[in-house]
mmCIF file of C-alpha atoms and ligand atoms in Angstrom:
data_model
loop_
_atom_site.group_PDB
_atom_site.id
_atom_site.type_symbol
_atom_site.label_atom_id
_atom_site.label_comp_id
_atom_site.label_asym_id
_atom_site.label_seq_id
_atom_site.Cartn_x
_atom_site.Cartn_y
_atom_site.Cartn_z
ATOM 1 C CA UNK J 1 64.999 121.160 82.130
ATOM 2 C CA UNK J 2 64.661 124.801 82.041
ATOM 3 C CA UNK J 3 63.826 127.337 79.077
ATOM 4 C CA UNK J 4 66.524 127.031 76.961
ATOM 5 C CA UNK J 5 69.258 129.943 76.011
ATOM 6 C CA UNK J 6 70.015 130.972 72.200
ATOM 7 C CA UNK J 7 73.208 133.171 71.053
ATOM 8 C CA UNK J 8 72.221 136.534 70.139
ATOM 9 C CA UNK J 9 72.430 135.748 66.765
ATOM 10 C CA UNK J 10 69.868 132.523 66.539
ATOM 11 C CA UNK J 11 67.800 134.887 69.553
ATOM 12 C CA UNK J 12 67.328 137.409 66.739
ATOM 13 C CA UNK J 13 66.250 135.027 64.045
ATOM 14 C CA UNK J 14 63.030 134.100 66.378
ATOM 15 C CA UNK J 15 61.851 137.665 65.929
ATOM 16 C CA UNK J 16 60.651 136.630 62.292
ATOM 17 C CA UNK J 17 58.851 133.879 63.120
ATOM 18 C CA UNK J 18 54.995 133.541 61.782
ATOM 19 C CA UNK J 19 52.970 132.834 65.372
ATOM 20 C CA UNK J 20 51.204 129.918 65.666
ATOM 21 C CA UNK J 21 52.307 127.711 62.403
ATOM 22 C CA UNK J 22 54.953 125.173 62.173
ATOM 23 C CA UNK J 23 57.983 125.976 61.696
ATOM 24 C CA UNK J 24 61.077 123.568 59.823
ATOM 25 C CA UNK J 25 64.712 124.357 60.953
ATOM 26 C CA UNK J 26 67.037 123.675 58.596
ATOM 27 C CA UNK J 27 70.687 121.893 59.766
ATOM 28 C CA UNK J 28 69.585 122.013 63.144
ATOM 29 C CA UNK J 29 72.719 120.600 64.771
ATOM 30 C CA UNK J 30 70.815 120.605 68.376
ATOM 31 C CA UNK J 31 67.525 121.889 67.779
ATOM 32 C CA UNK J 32 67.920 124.731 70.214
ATOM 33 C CA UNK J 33 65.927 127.180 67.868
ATOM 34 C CA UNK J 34 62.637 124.735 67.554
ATOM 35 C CA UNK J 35 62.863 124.308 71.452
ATOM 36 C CA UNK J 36 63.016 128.251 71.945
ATOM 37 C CA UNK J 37 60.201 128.525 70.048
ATOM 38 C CA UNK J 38 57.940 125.597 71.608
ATOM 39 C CA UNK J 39 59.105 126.944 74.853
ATOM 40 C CA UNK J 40 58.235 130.734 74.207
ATOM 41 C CA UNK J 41 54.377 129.645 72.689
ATOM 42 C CA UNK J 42 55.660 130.915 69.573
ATOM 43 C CA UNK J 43 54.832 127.735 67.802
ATOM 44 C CA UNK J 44 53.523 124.403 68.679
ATOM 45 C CA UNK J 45 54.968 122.537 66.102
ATOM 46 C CA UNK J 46 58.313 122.362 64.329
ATOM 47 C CA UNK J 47 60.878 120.314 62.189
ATOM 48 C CA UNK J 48 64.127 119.897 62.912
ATOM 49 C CA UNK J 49 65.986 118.689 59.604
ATOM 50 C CA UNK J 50 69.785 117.767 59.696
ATOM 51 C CA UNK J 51 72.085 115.849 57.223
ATOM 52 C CA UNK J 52 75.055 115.112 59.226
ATOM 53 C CA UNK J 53 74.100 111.853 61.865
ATOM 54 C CA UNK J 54 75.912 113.693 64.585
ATOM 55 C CA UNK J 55 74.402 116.844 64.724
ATOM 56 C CA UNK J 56 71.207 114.754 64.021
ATOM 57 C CA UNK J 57 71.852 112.500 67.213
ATOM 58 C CA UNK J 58 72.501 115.699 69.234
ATOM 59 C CA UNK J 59 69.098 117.062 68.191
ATOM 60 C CA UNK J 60 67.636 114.138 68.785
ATOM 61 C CA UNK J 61 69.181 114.119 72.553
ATOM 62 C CA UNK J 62 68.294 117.800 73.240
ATOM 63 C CA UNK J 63 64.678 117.275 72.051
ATOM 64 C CA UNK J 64 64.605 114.282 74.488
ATOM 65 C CA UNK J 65 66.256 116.069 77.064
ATOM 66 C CA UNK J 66 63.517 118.968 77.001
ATOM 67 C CA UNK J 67 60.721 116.737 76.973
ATOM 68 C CA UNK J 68 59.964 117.768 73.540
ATOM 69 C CA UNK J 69 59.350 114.473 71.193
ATOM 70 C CA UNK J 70 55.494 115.309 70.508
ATOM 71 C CA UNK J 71 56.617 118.964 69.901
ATOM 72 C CA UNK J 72 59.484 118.989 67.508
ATOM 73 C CA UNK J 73 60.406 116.274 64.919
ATOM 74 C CA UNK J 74 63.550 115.667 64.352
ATOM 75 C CA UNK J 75 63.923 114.207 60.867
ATOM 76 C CA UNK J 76 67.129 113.033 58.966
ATOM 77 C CA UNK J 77 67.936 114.447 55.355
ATOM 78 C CA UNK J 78 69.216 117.214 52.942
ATOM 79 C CA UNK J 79 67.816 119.923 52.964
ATOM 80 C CA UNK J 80 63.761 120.491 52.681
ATOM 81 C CA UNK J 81 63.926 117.091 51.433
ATOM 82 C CA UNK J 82 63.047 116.346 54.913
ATOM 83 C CA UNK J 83 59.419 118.303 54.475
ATOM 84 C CA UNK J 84 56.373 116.143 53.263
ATOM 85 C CA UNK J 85 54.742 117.433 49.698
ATOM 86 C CA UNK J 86 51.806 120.133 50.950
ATOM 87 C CA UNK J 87 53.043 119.812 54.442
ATOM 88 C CA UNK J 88 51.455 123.516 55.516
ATOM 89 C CA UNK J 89 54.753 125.387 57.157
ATOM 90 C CA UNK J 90 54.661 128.801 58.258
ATOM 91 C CA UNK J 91 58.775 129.514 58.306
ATOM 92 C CA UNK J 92 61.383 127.661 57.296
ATOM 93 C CA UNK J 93 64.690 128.968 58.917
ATOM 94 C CA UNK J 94 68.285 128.042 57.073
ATOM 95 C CA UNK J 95 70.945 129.527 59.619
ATOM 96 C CA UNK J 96 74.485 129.565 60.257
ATOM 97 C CA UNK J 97 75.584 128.275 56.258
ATOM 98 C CA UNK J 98 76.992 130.402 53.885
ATOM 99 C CA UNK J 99 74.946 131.701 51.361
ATOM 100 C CA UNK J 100 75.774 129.785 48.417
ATOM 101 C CA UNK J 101 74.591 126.477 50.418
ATOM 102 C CA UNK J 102 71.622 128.444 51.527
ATOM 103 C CA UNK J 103 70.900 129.013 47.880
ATOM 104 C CA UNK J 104 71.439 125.294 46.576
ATOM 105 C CA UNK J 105 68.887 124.343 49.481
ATOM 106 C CA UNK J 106 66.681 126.537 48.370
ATOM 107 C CA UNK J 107 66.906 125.650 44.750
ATOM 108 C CA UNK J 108 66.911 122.012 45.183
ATOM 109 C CA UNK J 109 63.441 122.283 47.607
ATOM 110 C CA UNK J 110 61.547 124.226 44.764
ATOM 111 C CA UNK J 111 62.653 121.996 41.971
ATOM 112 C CA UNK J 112 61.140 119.252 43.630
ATOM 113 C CA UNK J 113 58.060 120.826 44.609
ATOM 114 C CA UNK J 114 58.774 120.432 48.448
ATOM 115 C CA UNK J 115 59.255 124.621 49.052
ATOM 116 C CA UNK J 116 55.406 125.556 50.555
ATOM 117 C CA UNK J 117 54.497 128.794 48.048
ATOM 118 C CA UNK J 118 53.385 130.698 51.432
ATOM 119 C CA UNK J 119 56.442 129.992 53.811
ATOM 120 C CA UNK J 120 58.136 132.632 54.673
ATOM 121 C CA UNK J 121 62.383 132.319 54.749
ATOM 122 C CA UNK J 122 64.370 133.250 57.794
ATOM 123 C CA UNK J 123 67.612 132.800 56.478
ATOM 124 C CA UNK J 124 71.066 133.793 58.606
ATOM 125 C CA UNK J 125 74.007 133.799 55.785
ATOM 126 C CA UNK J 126 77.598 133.207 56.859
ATOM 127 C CA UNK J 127 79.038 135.062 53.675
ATOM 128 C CA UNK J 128 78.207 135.606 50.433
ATOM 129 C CA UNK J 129 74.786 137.153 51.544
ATOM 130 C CA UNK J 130 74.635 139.422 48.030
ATOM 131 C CA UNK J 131 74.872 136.264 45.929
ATOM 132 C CA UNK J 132 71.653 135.312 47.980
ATOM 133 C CA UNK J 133 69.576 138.321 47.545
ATOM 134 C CA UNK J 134 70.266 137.776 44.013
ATOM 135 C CA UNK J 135 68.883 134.371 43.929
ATOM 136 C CA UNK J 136 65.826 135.168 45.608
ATOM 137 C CA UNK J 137 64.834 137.965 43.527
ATOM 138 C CA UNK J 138 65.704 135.997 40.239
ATOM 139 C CA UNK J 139 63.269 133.191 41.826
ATOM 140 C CA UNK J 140 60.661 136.019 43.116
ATOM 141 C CA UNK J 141 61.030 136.164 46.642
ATOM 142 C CA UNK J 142 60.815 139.642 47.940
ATOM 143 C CA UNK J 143 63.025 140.658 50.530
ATOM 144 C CA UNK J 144 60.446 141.877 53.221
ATOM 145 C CA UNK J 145 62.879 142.277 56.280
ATOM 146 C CA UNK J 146 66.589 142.639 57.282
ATOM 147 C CA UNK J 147 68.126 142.211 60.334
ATOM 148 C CA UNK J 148 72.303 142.338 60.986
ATOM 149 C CA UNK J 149 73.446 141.804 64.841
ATOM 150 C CA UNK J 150 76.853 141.359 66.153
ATOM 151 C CA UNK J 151 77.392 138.596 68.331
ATOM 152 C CA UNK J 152 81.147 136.671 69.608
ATOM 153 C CA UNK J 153 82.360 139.508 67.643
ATOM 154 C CA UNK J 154 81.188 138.871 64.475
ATOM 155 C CA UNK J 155 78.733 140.131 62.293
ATOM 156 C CA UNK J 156 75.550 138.155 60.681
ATOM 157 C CA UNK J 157 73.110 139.390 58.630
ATOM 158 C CA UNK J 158 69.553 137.779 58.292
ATOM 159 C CA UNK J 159 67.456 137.954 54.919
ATOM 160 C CA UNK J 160 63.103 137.596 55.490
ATOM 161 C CA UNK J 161 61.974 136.574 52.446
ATOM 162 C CA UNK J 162 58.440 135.941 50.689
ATOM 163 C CA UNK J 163 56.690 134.602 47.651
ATOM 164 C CA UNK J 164 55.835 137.765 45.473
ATOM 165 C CA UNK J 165 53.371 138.017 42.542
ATOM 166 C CA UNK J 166 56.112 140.457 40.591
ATOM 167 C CA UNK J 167 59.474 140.036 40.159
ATOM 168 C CA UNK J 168 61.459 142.096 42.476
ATOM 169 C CA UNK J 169 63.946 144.365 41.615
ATOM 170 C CA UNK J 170 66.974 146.005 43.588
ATOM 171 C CA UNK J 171 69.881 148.280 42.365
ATOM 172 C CA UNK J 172 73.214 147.226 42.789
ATOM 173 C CA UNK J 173 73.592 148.984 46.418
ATOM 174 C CA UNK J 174 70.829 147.482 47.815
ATOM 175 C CA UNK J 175 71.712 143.797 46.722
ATOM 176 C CA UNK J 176 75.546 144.058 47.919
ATOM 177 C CA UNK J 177 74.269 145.713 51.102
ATOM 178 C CA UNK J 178 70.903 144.913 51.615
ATOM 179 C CA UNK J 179 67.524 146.779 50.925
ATOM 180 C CA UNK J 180 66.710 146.910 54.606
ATOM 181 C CA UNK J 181 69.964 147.640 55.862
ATOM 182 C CA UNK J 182 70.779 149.907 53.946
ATOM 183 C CA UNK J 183 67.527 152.264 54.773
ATOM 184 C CA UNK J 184 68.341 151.632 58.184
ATOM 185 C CA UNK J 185 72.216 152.054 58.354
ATOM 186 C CA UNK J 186 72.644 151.464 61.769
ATOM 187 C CA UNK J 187 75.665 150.686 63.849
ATOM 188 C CA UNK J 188 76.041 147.624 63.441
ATOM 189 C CA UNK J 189 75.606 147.992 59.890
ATOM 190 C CA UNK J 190 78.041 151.096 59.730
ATOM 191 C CA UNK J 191 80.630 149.197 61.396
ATOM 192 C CA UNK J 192 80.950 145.892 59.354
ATOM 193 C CA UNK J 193 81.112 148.127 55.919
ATOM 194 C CA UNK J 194 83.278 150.302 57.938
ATOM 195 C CA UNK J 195 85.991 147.238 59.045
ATOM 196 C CA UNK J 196 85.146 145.823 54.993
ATOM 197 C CA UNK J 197 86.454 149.218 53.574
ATOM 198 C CA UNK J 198 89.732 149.175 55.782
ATOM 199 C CA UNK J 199 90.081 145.153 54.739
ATOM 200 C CA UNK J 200 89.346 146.148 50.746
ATOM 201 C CA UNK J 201 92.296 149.584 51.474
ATOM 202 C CA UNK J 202 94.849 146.791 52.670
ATOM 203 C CA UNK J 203 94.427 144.711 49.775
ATOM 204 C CA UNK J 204 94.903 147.457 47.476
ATOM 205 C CA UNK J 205 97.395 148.659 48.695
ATOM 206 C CA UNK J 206 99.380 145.131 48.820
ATOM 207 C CA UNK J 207 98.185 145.012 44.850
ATOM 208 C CA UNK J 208 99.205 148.305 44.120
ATOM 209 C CA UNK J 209 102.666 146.942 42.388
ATOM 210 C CA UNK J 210 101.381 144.128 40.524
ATOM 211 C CA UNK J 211 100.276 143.877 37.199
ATOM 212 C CA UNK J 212 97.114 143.018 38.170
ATOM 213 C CA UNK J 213 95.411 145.723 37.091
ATOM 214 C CA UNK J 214 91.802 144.055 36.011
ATOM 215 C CA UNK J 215 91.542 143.152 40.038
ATOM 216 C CA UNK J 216 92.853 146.634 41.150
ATOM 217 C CA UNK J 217 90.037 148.142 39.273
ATOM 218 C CA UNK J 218 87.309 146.315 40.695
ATOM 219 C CA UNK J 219 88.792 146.647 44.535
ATOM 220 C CA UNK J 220 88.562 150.613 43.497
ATOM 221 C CA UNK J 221 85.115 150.436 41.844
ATOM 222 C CA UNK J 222 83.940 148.228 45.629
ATOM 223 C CA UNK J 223 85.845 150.832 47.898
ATOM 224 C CA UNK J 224 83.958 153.763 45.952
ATOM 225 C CA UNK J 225 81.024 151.857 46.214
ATOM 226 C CA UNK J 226 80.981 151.336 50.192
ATOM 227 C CA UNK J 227 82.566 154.865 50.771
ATOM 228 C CA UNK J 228 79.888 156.558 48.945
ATOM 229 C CA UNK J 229 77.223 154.232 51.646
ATOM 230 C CA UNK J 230 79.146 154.769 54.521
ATOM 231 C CA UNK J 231 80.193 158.313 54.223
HETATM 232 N N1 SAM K 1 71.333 126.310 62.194
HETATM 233 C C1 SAM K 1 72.219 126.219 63.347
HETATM 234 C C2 SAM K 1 72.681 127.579 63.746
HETATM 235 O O1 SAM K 1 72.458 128.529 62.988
HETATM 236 O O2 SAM K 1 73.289 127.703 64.811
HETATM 237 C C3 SAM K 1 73.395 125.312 63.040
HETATM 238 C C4 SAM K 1 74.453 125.918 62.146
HETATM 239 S S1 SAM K 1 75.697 124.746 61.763
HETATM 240 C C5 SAM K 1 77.060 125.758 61.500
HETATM 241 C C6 SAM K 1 75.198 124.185 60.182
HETATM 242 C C7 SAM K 1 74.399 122.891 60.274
HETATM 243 O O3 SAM K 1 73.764 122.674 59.038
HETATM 244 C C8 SAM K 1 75.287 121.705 60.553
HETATM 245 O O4 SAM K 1 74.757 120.962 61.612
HETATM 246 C C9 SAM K 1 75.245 120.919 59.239
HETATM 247 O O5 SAM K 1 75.340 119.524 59.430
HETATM 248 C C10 SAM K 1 73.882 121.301 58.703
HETATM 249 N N2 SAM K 1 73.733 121.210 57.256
HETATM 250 C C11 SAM K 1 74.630 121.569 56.294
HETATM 251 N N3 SAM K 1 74.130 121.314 55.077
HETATM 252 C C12 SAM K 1 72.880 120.800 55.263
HETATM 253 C C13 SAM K 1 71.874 120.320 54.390
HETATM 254 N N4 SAM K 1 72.042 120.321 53.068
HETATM 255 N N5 SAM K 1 70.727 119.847 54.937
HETATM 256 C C14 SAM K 1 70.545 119.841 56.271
HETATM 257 N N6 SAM K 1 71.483 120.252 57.148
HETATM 258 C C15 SAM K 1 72.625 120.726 56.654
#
């Protein structure tokens, strides 16, 4: 088998990955990112976690496939119950979920001790990415880097995040669009608050001759909000 090929959005995700430590993949329906990163000498050890037995099987298979059993262990469970106690990981990516789930993972991991203090997160949100940022921060992890890419035609944004010794804190614009993103503002960026304004105009609009005049104020108080970014 040859080197394996990742979307654009999974290829971006590798560009946060701490060299030379294992890494632990999180729902890692066919292990594809832990073989990219074997492959590319990025790491030389990695966990695959999945909780669903056919995605599981298929990572299994790929890992097979490529050659790979001694390299990447593919282990069966929820979460980062899959990780040992003290097992010494450098990142732990959760991709492709939405953010909520991303957040319960999280949550669940530290409660029972089995989150390393010194991994860094790679996480790729499907939606509700702001609900996220807020959970890390409450749980002091600092948002270090940011990353959105467009790929199939759809945007994805990816949150870095590390222990900190303070508590971070983040106004309002920088949690709904993202500390890093929103320094950088770049295209891609632009563009999905750009398509998000015209979505949140529609909806007002449609609203406009209800009663509902609690949710027509906060659609107004969110389009000022992204115009005022954007513009
Ligand atoms: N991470 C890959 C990616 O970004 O392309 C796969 C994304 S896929 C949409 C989500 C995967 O996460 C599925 O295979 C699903 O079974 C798995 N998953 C969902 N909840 C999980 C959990 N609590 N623990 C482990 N895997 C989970």
């Amino acid at each position: 088998m040859g080197k394996i090929n990742l979307s654009k959005r999974l290829q971006e995700v590798t560009n946060f990955t701490v060299e030379n430590k294992t890494i632990a993949d999180i729902g890692s329906d066919h292990a594809y990112l832990p073989i990219y990163l074997i492959q590319h000498g990025m790491t030389n050890s990695a966990i695959a976690g999945e909780v669903v037995e056919g995605p599981y099987k298929h990572a299994l298979e790929t890992v097979e496939q490529y050659n790979l059993e001694e390299a990447v262990d593919v282990r069966f469970g929820d979460g980062l119950n899959v990780l040992h106690p003290n097992e010494d990981i450098g990142t732990i990516f959760i991709c492709g979920m939405g953010g909520l789930l991303i957040s319960e993972i999280i949550a669940d991991g530290r409660g029972k001790d089995l989150l390393p203090k010194e991994a860094r997160l790679v996480l790729q949100p499907n939606n509700n990415e702001k609900n996220l940022r807020e959970y890390l921060i409450e749980n002091s992890y600092d948002i270090i880097q940011e990353s959105i890419v467009e790929d199939n035609r759809k945007i994805y944004e990816i949150i870095v995040a590390e222990l900190s010794d303070d508590k971070p804190s983040y106004s309002e614009d920088a949690l709904l669009f993202g500390p890093k993103l929103l320094e950088a503002k770049s295209p891609t960026f632009l563009d999905k608050w750009q398509k998000e304004l015209t979505k949140n105009k529609n909806i007002l609009n449609n609203l406009k001759n209800t009663e509902n005049n609690e949710k027509i104020e906060l659609l107004k108080n969110h389009i000022n909000q992204i115009e005022k970014v954007i513009s």
